[in-house]
Short mmCIF file of C-alpha atoms and ligand atoms in Angstrom, two decimals:
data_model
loop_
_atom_site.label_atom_id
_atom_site.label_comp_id
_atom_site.label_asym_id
_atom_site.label_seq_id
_atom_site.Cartn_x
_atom_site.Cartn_y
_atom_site.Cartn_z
CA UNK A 1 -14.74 -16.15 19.23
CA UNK A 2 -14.98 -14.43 16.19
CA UNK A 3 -18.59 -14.73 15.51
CA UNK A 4 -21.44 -17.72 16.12
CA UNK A 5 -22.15 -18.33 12.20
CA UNK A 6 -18.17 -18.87 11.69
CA UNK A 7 -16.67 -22.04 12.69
CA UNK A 8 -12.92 -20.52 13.52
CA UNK A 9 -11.61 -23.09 15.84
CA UNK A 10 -8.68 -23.84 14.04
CA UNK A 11 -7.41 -20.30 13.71
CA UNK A 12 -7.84 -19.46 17.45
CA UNK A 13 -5.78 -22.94 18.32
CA UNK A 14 -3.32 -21.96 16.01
CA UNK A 15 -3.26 -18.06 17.16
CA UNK A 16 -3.13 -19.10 20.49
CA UNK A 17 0.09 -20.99 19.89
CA UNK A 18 1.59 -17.43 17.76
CA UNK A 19 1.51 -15.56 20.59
CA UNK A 20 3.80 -17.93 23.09
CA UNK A 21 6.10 -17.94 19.94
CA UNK A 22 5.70 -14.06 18.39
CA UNK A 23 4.84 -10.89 19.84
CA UNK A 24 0.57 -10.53 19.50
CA UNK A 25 1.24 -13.84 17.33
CA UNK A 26 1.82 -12.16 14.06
CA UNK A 27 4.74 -11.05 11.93
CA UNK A 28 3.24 -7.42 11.22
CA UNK A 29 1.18 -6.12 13.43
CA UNK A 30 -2.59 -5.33 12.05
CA UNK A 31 -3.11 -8.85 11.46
CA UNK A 32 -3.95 -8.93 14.30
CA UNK A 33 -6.97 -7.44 14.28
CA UNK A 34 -6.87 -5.33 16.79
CA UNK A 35 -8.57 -2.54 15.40
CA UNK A 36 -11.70 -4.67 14.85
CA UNK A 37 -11.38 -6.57 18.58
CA UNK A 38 -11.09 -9.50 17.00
CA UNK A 39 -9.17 -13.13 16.88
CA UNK A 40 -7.86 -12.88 13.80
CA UNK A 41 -8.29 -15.07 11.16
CA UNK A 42 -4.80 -17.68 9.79
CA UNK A 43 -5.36 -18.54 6.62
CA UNK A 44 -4.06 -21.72 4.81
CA UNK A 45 -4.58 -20.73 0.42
CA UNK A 46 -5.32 -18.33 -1.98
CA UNK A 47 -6.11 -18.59 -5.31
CA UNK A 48 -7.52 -15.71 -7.51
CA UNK A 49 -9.88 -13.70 -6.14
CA UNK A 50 -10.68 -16.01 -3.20
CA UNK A 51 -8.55 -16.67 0.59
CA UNK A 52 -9.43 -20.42 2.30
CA UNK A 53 -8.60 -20.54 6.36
CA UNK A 54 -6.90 -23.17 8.35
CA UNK A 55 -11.29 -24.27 8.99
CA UNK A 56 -11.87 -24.24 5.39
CA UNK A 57 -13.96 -21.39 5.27
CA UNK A 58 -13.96 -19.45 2.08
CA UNK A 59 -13.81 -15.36 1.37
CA UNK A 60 -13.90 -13.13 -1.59
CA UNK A 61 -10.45 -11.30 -0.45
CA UNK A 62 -9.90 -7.47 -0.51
CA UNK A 63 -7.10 -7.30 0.89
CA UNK A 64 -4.52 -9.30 -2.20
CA UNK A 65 -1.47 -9.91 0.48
CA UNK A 66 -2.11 -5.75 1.11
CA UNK A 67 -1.49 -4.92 -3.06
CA UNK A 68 0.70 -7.54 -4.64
CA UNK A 69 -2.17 -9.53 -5.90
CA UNK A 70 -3.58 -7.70 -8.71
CA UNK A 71 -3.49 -10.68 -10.90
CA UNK A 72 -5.32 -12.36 -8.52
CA UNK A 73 -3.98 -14.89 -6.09
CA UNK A 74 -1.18 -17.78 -7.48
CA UNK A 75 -1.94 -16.72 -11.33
CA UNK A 76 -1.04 -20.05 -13.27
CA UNK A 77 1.47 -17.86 -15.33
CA UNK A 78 3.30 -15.94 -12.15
CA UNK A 79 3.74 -19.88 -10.78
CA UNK A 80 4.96 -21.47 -13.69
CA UNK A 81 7.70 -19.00 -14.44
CA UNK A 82 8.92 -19.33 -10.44
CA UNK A 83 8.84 -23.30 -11.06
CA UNK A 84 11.62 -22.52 -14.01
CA UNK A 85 13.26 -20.32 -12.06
CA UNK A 86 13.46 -22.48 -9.12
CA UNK A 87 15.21 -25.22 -10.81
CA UNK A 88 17.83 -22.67 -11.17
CA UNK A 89 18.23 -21.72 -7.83
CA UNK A 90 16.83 -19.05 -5.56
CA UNK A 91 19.67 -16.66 -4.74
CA UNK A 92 22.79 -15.93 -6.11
CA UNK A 93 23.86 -12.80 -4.61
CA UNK A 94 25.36 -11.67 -7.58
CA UNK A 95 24.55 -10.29 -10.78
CA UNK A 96 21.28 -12.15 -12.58
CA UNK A 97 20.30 -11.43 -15.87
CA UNK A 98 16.25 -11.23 -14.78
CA UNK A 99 17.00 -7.83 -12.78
CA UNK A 100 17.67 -6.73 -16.26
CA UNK A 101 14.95 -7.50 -17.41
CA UNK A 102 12.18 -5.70 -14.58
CA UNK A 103 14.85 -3.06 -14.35
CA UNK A 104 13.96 -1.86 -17.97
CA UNK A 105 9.92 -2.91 -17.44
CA UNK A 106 10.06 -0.41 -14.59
CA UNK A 107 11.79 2.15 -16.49
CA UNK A 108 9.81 1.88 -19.57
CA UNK A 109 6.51 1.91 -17.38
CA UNK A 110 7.84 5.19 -15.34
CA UNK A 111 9.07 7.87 -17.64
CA UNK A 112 10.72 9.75 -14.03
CA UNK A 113 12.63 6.57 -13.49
CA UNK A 114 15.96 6.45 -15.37
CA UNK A 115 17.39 4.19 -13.07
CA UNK A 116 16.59 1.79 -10.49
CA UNK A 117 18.09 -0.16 -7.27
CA UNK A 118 16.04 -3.62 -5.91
CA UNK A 119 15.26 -4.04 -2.34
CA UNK A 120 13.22 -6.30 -0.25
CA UNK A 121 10.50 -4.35 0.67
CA UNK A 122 8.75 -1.03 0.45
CA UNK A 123 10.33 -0.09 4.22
CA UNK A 124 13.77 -0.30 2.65
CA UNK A 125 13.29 1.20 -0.11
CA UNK A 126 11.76 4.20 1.41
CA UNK A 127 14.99 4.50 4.05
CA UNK A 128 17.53 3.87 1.11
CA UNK A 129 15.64 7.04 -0.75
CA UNK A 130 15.44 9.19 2.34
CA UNK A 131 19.30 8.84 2.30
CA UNK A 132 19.55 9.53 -1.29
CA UNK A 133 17.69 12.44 -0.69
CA UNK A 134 19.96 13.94 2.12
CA UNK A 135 23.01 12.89 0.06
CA UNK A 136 22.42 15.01 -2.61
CA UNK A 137 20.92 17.95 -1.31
CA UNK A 138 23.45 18.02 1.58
CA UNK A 139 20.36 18.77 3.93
CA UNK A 140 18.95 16.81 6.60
CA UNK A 141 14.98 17.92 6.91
CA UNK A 142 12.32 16.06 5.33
CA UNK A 143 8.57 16.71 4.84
CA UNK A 144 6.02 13.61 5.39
CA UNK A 145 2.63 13.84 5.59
CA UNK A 146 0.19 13.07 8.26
CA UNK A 147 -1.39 9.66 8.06
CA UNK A 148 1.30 8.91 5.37
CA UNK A 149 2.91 5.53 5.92
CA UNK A 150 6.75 5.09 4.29
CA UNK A 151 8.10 1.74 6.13
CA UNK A 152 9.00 1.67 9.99
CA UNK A 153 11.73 3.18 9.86
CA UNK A 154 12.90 5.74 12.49
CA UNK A 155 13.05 8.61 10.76
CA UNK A 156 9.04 7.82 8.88
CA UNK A 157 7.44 7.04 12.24
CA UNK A 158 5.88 10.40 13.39
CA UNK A 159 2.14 10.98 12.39
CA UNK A 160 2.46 7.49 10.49
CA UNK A 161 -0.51 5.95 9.10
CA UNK A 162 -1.07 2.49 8.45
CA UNK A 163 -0.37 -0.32 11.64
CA UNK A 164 1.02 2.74 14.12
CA UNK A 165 -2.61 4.25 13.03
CA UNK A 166 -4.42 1.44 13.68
CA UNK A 167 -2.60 1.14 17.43
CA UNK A 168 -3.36 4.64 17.94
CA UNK A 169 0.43 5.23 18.40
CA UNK A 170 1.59 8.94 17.50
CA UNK A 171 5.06 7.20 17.15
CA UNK A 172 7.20 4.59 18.87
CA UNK A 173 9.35 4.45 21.70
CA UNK A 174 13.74 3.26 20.19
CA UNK A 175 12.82 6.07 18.08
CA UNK A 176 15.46 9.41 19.39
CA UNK A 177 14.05 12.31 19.38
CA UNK A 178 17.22 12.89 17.39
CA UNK A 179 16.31 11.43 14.16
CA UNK A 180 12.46 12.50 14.06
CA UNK A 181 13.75 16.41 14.85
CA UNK A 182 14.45 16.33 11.29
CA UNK A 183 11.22 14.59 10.12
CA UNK A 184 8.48 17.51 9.46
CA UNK A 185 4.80 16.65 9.13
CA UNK A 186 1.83 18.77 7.31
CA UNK A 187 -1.71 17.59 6.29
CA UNK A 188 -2.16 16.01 3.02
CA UNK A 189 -3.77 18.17 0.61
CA UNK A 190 -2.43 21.47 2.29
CA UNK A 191 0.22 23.14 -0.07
CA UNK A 192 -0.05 26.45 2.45
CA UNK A 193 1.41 24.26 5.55
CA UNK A 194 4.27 22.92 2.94
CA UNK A 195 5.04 26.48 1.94
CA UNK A 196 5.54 27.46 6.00
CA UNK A 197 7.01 24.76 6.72
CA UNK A 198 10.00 25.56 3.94
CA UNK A 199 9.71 29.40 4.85
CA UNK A 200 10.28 28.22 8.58
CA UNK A 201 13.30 25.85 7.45
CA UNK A 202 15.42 28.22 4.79
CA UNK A 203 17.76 25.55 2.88
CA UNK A 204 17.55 22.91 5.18
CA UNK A 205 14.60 20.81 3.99
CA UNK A 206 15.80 18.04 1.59
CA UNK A 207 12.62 17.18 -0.03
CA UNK A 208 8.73 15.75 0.28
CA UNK A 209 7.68 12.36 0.30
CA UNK A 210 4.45 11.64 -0.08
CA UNK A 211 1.82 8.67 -1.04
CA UNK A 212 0.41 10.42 -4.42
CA UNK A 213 -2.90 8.97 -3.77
CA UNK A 214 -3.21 7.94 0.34
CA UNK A 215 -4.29 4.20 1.12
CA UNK A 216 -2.57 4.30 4.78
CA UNK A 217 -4.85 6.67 6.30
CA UNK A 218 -7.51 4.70 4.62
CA UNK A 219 -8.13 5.67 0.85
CA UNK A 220 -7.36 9.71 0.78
CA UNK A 221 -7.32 10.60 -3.25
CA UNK A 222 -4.83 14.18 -3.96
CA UNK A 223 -7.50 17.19 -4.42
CA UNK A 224 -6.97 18.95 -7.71
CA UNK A 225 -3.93 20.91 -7.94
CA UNK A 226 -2.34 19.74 -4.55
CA UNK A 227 0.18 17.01 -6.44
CA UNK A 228 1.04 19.60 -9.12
CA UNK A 229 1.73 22.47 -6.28
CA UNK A 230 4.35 20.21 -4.56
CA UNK A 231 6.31 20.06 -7.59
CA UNK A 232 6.22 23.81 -8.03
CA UNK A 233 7.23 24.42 -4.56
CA UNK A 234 10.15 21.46 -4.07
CA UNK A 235 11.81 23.33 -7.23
CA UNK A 236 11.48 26.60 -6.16
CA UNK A 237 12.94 25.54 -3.00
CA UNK A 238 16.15 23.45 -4.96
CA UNK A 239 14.26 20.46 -2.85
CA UNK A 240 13.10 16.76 -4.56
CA UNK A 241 9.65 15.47 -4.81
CA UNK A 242 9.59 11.82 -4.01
CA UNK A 243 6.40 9.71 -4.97
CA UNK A 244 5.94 6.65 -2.31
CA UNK A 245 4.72 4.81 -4.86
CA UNK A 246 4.76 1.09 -3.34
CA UNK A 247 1.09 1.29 -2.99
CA UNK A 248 -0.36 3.29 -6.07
CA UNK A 249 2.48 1.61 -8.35
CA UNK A 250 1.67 -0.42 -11.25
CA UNK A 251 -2.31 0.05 -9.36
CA UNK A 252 -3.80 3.30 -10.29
CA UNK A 253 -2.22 3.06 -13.69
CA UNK A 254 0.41 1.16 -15.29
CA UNK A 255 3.21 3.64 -14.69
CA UNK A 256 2.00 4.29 -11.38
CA UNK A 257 -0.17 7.75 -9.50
CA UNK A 258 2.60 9.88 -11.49
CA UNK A 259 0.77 8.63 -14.56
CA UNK A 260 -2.67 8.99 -13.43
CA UNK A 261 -2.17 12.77 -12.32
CA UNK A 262 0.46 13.73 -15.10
CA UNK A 263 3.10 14.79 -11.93
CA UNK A 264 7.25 14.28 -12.21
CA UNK A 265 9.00 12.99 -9.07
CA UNK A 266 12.49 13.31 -9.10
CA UNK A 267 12.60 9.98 -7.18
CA UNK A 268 10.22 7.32 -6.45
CA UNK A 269 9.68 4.15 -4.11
CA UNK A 270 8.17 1.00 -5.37
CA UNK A 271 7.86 -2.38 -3.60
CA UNK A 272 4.18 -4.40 -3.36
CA UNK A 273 3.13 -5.33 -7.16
CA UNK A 274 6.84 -5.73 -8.45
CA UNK A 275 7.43 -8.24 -6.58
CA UNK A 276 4.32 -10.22 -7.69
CA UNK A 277 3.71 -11.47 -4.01
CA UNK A 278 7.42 -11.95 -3.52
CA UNK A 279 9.43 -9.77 -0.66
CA UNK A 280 10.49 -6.90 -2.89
CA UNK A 281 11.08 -3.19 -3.34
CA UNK A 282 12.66 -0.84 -5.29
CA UNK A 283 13.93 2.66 -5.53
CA UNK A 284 14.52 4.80 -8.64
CA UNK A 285 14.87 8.45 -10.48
CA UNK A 286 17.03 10.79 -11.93
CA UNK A 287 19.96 9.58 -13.37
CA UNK A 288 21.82 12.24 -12.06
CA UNK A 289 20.31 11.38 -8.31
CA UNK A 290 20.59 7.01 -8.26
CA UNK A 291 24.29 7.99 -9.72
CA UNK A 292 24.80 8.99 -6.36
CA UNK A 293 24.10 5.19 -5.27
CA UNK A 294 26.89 2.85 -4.18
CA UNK A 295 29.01 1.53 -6.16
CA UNK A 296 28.07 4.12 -8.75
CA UNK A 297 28.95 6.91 -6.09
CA UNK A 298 29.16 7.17 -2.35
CA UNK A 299 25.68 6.89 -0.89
CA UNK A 300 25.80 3.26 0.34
CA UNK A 301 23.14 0.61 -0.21
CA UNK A 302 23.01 -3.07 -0.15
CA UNK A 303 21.05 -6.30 0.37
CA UNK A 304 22.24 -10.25 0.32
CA UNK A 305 18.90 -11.06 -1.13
CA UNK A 306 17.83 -7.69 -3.30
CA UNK A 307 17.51 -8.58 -6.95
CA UNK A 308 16.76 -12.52 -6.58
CA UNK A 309 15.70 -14.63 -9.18
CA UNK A 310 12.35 -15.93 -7.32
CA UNK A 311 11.26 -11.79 -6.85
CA UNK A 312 12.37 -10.47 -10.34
CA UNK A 313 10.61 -13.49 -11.95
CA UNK A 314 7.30 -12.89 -10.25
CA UNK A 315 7.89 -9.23 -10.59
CA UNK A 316 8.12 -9.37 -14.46
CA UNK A 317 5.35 -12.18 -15.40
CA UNK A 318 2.54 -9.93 -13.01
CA UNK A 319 4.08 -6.71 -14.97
CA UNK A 320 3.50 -8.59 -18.47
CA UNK A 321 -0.20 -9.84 -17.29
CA UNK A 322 -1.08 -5.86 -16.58
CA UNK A 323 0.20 -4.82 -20.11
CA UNK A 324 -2.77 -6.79 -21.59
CA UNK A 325 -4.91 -4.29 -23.32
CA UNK A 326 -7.87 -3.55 -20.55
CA UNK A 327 -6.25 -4.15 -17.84
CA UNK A 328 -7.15 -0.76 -15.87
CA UNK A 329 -10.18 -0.34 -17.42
CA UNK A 330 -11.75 -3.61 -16.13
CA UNK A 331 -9.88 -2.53 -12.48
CA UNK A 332 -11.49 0.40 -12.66
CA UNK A 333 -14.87 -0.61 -13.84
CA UNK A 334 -15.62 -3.42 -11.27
CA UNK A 335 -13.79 -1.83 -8.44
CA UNK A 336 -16.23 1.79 -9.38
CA UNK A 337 -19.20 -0.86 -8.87
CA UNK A 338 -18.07 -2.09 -5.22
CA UNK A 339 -17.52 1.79 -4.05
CA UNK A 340 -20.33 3.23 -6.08
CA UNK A 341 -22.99 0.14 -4.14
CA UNK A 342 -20.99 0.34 -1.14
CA UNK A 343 -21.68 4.51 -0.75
CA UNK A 344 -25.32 3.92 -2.26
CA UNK A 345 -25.92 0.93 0.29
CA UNK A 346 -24.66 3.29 3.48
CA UNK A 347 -26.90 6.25 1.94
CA UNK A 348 -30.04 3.49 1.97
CA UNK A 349 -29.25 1.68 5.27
CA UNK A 350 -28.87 5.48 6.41
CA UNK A 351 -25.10 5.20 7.77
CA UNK A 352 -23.08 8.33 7.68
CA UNK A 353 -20.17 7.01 5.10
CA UNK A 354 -18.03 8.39 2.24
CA UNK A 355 -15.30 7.35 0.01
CA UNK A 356 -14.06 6.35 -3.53
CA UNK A 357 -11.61 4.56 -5.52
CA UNK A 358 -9.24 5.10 -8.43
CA UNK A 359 -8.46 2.10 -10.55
CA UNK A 360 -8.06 -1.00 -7.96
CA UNK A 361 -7.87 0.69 -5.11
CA UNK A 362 -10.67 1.99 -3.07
CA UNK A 363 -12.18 2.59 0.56
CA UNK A 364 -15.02 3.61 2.83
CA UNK A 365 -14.76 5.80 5.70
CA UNK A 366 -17.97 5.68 7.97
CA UNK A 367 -18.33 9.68 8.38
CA UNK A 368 -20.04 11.90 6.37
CA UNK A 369 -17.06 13.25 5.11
CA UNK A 370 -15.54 14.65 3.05
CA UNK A 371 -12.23 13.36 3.80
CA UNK A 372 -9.17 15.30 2.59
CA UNK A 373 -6.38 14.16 5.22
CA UNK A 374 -5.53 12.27 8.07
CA UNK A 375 -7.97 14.32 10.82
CA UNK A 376 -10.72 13.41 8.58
CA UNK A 377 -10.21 10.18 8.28
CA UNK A 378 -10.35 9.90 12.05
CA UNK A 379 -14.05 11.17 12.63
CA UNK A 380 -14.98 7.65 11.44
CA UNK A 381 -16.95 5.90 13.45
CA UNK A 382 -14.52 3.43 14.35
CA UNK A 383 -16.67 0.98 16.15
CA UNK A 384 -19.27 0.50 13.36
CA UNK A 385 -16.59 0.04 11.37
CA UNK A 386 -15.94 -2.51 13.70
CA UNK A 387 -18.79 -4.11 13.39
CA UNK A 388 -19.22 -3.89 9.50
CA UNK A 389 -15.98 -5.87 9.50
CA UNK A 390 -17.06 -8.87 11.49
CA UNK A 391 -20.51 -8.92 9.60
CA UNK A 392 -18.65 -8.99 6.26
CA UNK A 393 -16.13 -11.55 7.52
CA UNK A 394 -19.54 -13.62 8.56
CA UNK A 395 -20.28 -13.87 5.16
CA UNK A 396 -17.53 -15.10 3.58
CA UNK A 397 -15.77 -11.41 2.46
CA UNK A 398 -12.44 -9.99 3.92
CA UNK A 399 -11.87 -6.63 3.88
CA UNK A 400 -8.61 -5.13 5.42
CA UNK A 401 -8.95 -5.04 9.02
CA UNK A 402 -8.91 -1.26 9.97
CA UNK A 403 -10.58 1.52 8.77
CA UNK A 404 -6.90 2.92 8.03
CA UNK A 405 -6.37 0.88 5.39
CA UNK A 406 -7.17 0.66 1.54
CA UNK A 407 -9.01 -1.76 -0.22
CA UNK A 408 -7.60 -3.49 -3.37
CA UNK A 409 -9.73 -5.46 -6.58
CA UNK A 410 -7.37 -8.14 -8.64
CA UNK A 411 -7.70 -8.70 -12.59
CA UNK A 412 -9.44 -12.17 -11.15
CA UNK A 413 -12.65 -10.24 -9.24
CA UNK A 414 -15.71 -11.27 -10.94
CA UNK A 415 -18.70 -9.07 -11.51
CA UNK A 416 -20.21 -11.47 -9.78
CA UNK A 417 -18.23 -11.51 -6.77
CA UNK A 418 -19.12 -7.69 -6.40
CA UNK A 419 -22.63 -8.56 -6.48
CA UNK A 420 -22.27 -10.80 -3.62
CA UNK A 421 -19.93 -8.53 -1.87
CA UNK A 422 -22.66 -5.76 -2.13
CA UNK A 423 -25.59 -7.96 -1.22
CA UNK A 424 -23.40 -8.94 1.93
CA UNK A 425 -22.96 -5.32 2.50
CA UNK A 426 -26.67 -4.73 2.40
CA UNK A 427 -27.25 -7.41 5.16
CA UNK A 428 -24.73 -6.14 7.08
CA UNK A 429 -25.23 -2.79 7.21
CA UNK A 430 -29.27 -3.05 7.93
CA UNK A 431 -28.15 -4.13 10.76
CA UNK A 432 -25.30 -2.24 12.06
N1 LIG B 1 5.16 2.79 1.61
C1 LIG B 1 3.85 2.59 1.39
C2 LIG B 1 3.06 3.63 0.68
C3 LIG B 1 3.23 1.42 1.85
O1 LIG B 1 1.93 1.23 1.63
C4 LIG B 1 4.02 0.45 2.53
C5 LIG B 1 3.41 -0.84 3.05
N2 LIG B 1 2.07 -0.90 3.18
C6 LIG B 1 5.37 0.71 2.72
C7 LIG B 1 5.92 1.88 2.25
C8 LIG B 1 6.25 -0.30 3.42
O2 LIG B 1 6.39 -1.43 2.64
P1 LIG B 1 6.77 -2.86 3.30
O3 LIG B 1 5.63 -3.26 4.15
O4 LIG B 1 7.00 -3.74 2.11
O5 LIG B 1 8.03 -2.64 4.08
#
């Protein structure tokens, strides 16, 4: 049972059937809620702001399908363009004129991209750049950062944030030793353990990825001067400086984190908002570098389904609706309201908490804080959090379930949906 004052009985038939048919009943795994011991919820609609379950039961949703929904939910305009395209077909596996037309959106929003390559997801675009980045340095070493989530693949899953967070796995077992020996971690917001880590590893280290502003370890913002640093040190090192920017793209500003903080990747990852709720991703940089990219040159990369008509024609409508004058000032403003009353409400109800929020994304981490990387982040008090959860869920609000994950606003949050959010908060958190 989820709670007494939530009539769930659909959702825990219907999970009870998922896990005879999928492993813990899900397709990824912190649906499940495992973090917050709970039966999760299966949802049935969204529209806007707002998530319905398979009971009916209504919530103000934080979570927007984990970042594509910063329209809000099944925006009229976003549907009606995938109805057109529909009656054309859904894949052609060849050339379509619409990847034209996001390609140059992206570009033009992204001054560091010169050219880009559509995937299907942020994992995929994150192991097609980790390729790119071996390929042209002719080294195999990467740096990641702790609590830094880049996709599941192999070579990403040591110290990885996000679900393998959440499960309190350090990594997986299929992955070889092998392929993480060349995988080398540091703590975010710690340009000294970056410079040992390339004194250590002479030539050999291809590059640093990195989520420019965290939401996988929960929501970790760059300290001053630590974004800026890694570009000094990549280039003194002949290494590239890749932005993960499937998250904070298109979020924390229209061209992205790089934007925000004024920072040049040589490469960067997109995926999430692009795809305007549609399975997509997308890596891009350099000219020089994506030259490199099959058939252009010899790094190979494909996909049956990358560049289809259904994801590049949600991908450019949500891209239009966030070039509307206002756009990240009304993101920032309501979404600086819920973390402002959130941190105000803790302080009151006298709960140890911190966190922040940049644009539409934000989070709360129940320690005092302050939170600068991964080990932070974990002195939260992980069973309030818990707790908080459930309460919030109780009254109609859902908010991601882990403490390791970041919050997200859409352009179809009302003030007035914060207020109720808050006044939920209060409730809940009197009586944590
Ligand atoms: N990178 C970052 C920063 C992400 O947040 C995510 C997903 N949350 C990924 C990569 C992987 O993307 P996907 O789930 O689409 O494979």
């Amino acid at each position: 049972m989820i709670s007494t004052s939530l009539n769930t009985t659909k959702s825990e038939e219907i999970f009870a059937s998922a896990q005879q048919l999928m492993p813990g009943g899900v397709s990824s795994p912190v649906r499940a809620f495992k973090s917050v011991g709970g039966q999760p919820i299966v949802f049935d609609r969204v529209k806007g702001a707002y998530i319905w379950d398979v009971d009916g039961n209504q919530y103000i949703d934080y979570v927007g399908s984990w970042g594509p929904a910063i329209c809000g939910h099944t925006h009229p305009d976003v549907i009606k363009a995938l109805h057109e395209t529909l009656e054309k077909g859904t894949s052609f596996g060849a050339p379509c004129a619409l990847e034209n037309v996001l390609a140059e959106m992206v570009i033009d929003a992204v001054p560091s991209i010169e050219m880009v390559r559509f995937v299907n997801s942020g994992t995929e675009a994150c192991m097609a750049v980790l390729r790119l980045m071996r390929a042209f340095t002719g080294r195999d070493k990467v740096i990641k950062f702790e609590g830094c989530y880049h996709g599941h693949a192999d070579m990403f899953l040591v110290k990885a944030g996000s679900g393998v967070a959440t499960l309190g796995l350090p990594d997986s077992p299929g992955v070889p030793k092998s392929t993480t020996s060349n995988t080398l971690t540091a703590p975010y917001n710690d340009l000294e353990a970056v410079k040992a880590l390339f004194a250590e590893n002479p030539d050999q280290i291809s590059g640093v990825i990195l989520e420019p502003v965290v939401g996988n370890a929960g929501f970790i913002p760059p300290d001053a001067g630590f974004l800026e640093g890694l570009r000094v040190i990549t280039q003194e090192n002949g290494a590239l400086l890749v932005c993960d920017e499937v998250m904070t793209g298109f979020r924390i500003a229209y061209g992205g984190a790089q934007e925000k903080f004024g920072i040049t990747p040589d490469l960067t990852t997109l995926g999430k908002i692009i795809g305007g709720g549609l399975p997509v991703g997308a890596y891009g940089g350099r000219r020089d570098i994506m030259s490199m990219v099959a058939p252009a040159g010899p790094m190979y990369q494909a996909g049956t389904l990358s560049g289809n008509p259904l994801a590049m024609t949600a991908g450019i409508k949500t891209l239009e609706l966030l070039q509307k004058p206002g756009t990240y000032e009304y993101l920032d403003q309501i979404t600086k309201k819920l973390a402002d009353g959130l941190l105000q409400i803790a302080k009151e109800t006298g709960h140890d908490a911190c966190g922040g929020q940049i644009s539409g994304m934000f989070g709360l981490f129940f320690t005092a804080g302050p939170v600068h990387n991964y080990e932070d982040a974990k002195k939260s008090d992980l069973q309030k959090f818990s707790r908080f959860h459930r309460g919030m869920l109780e009254r109609g609000i859902y908010l991601a379930p882990s403490q390791f994950e970041a919050g997200f606003t859409s352009l179809a949050h009302t003030e007035e949906d914060i207020d109720k959010t808050l006044a939920a908060a209060r409730e809940v958190m009197s009586s944590l």
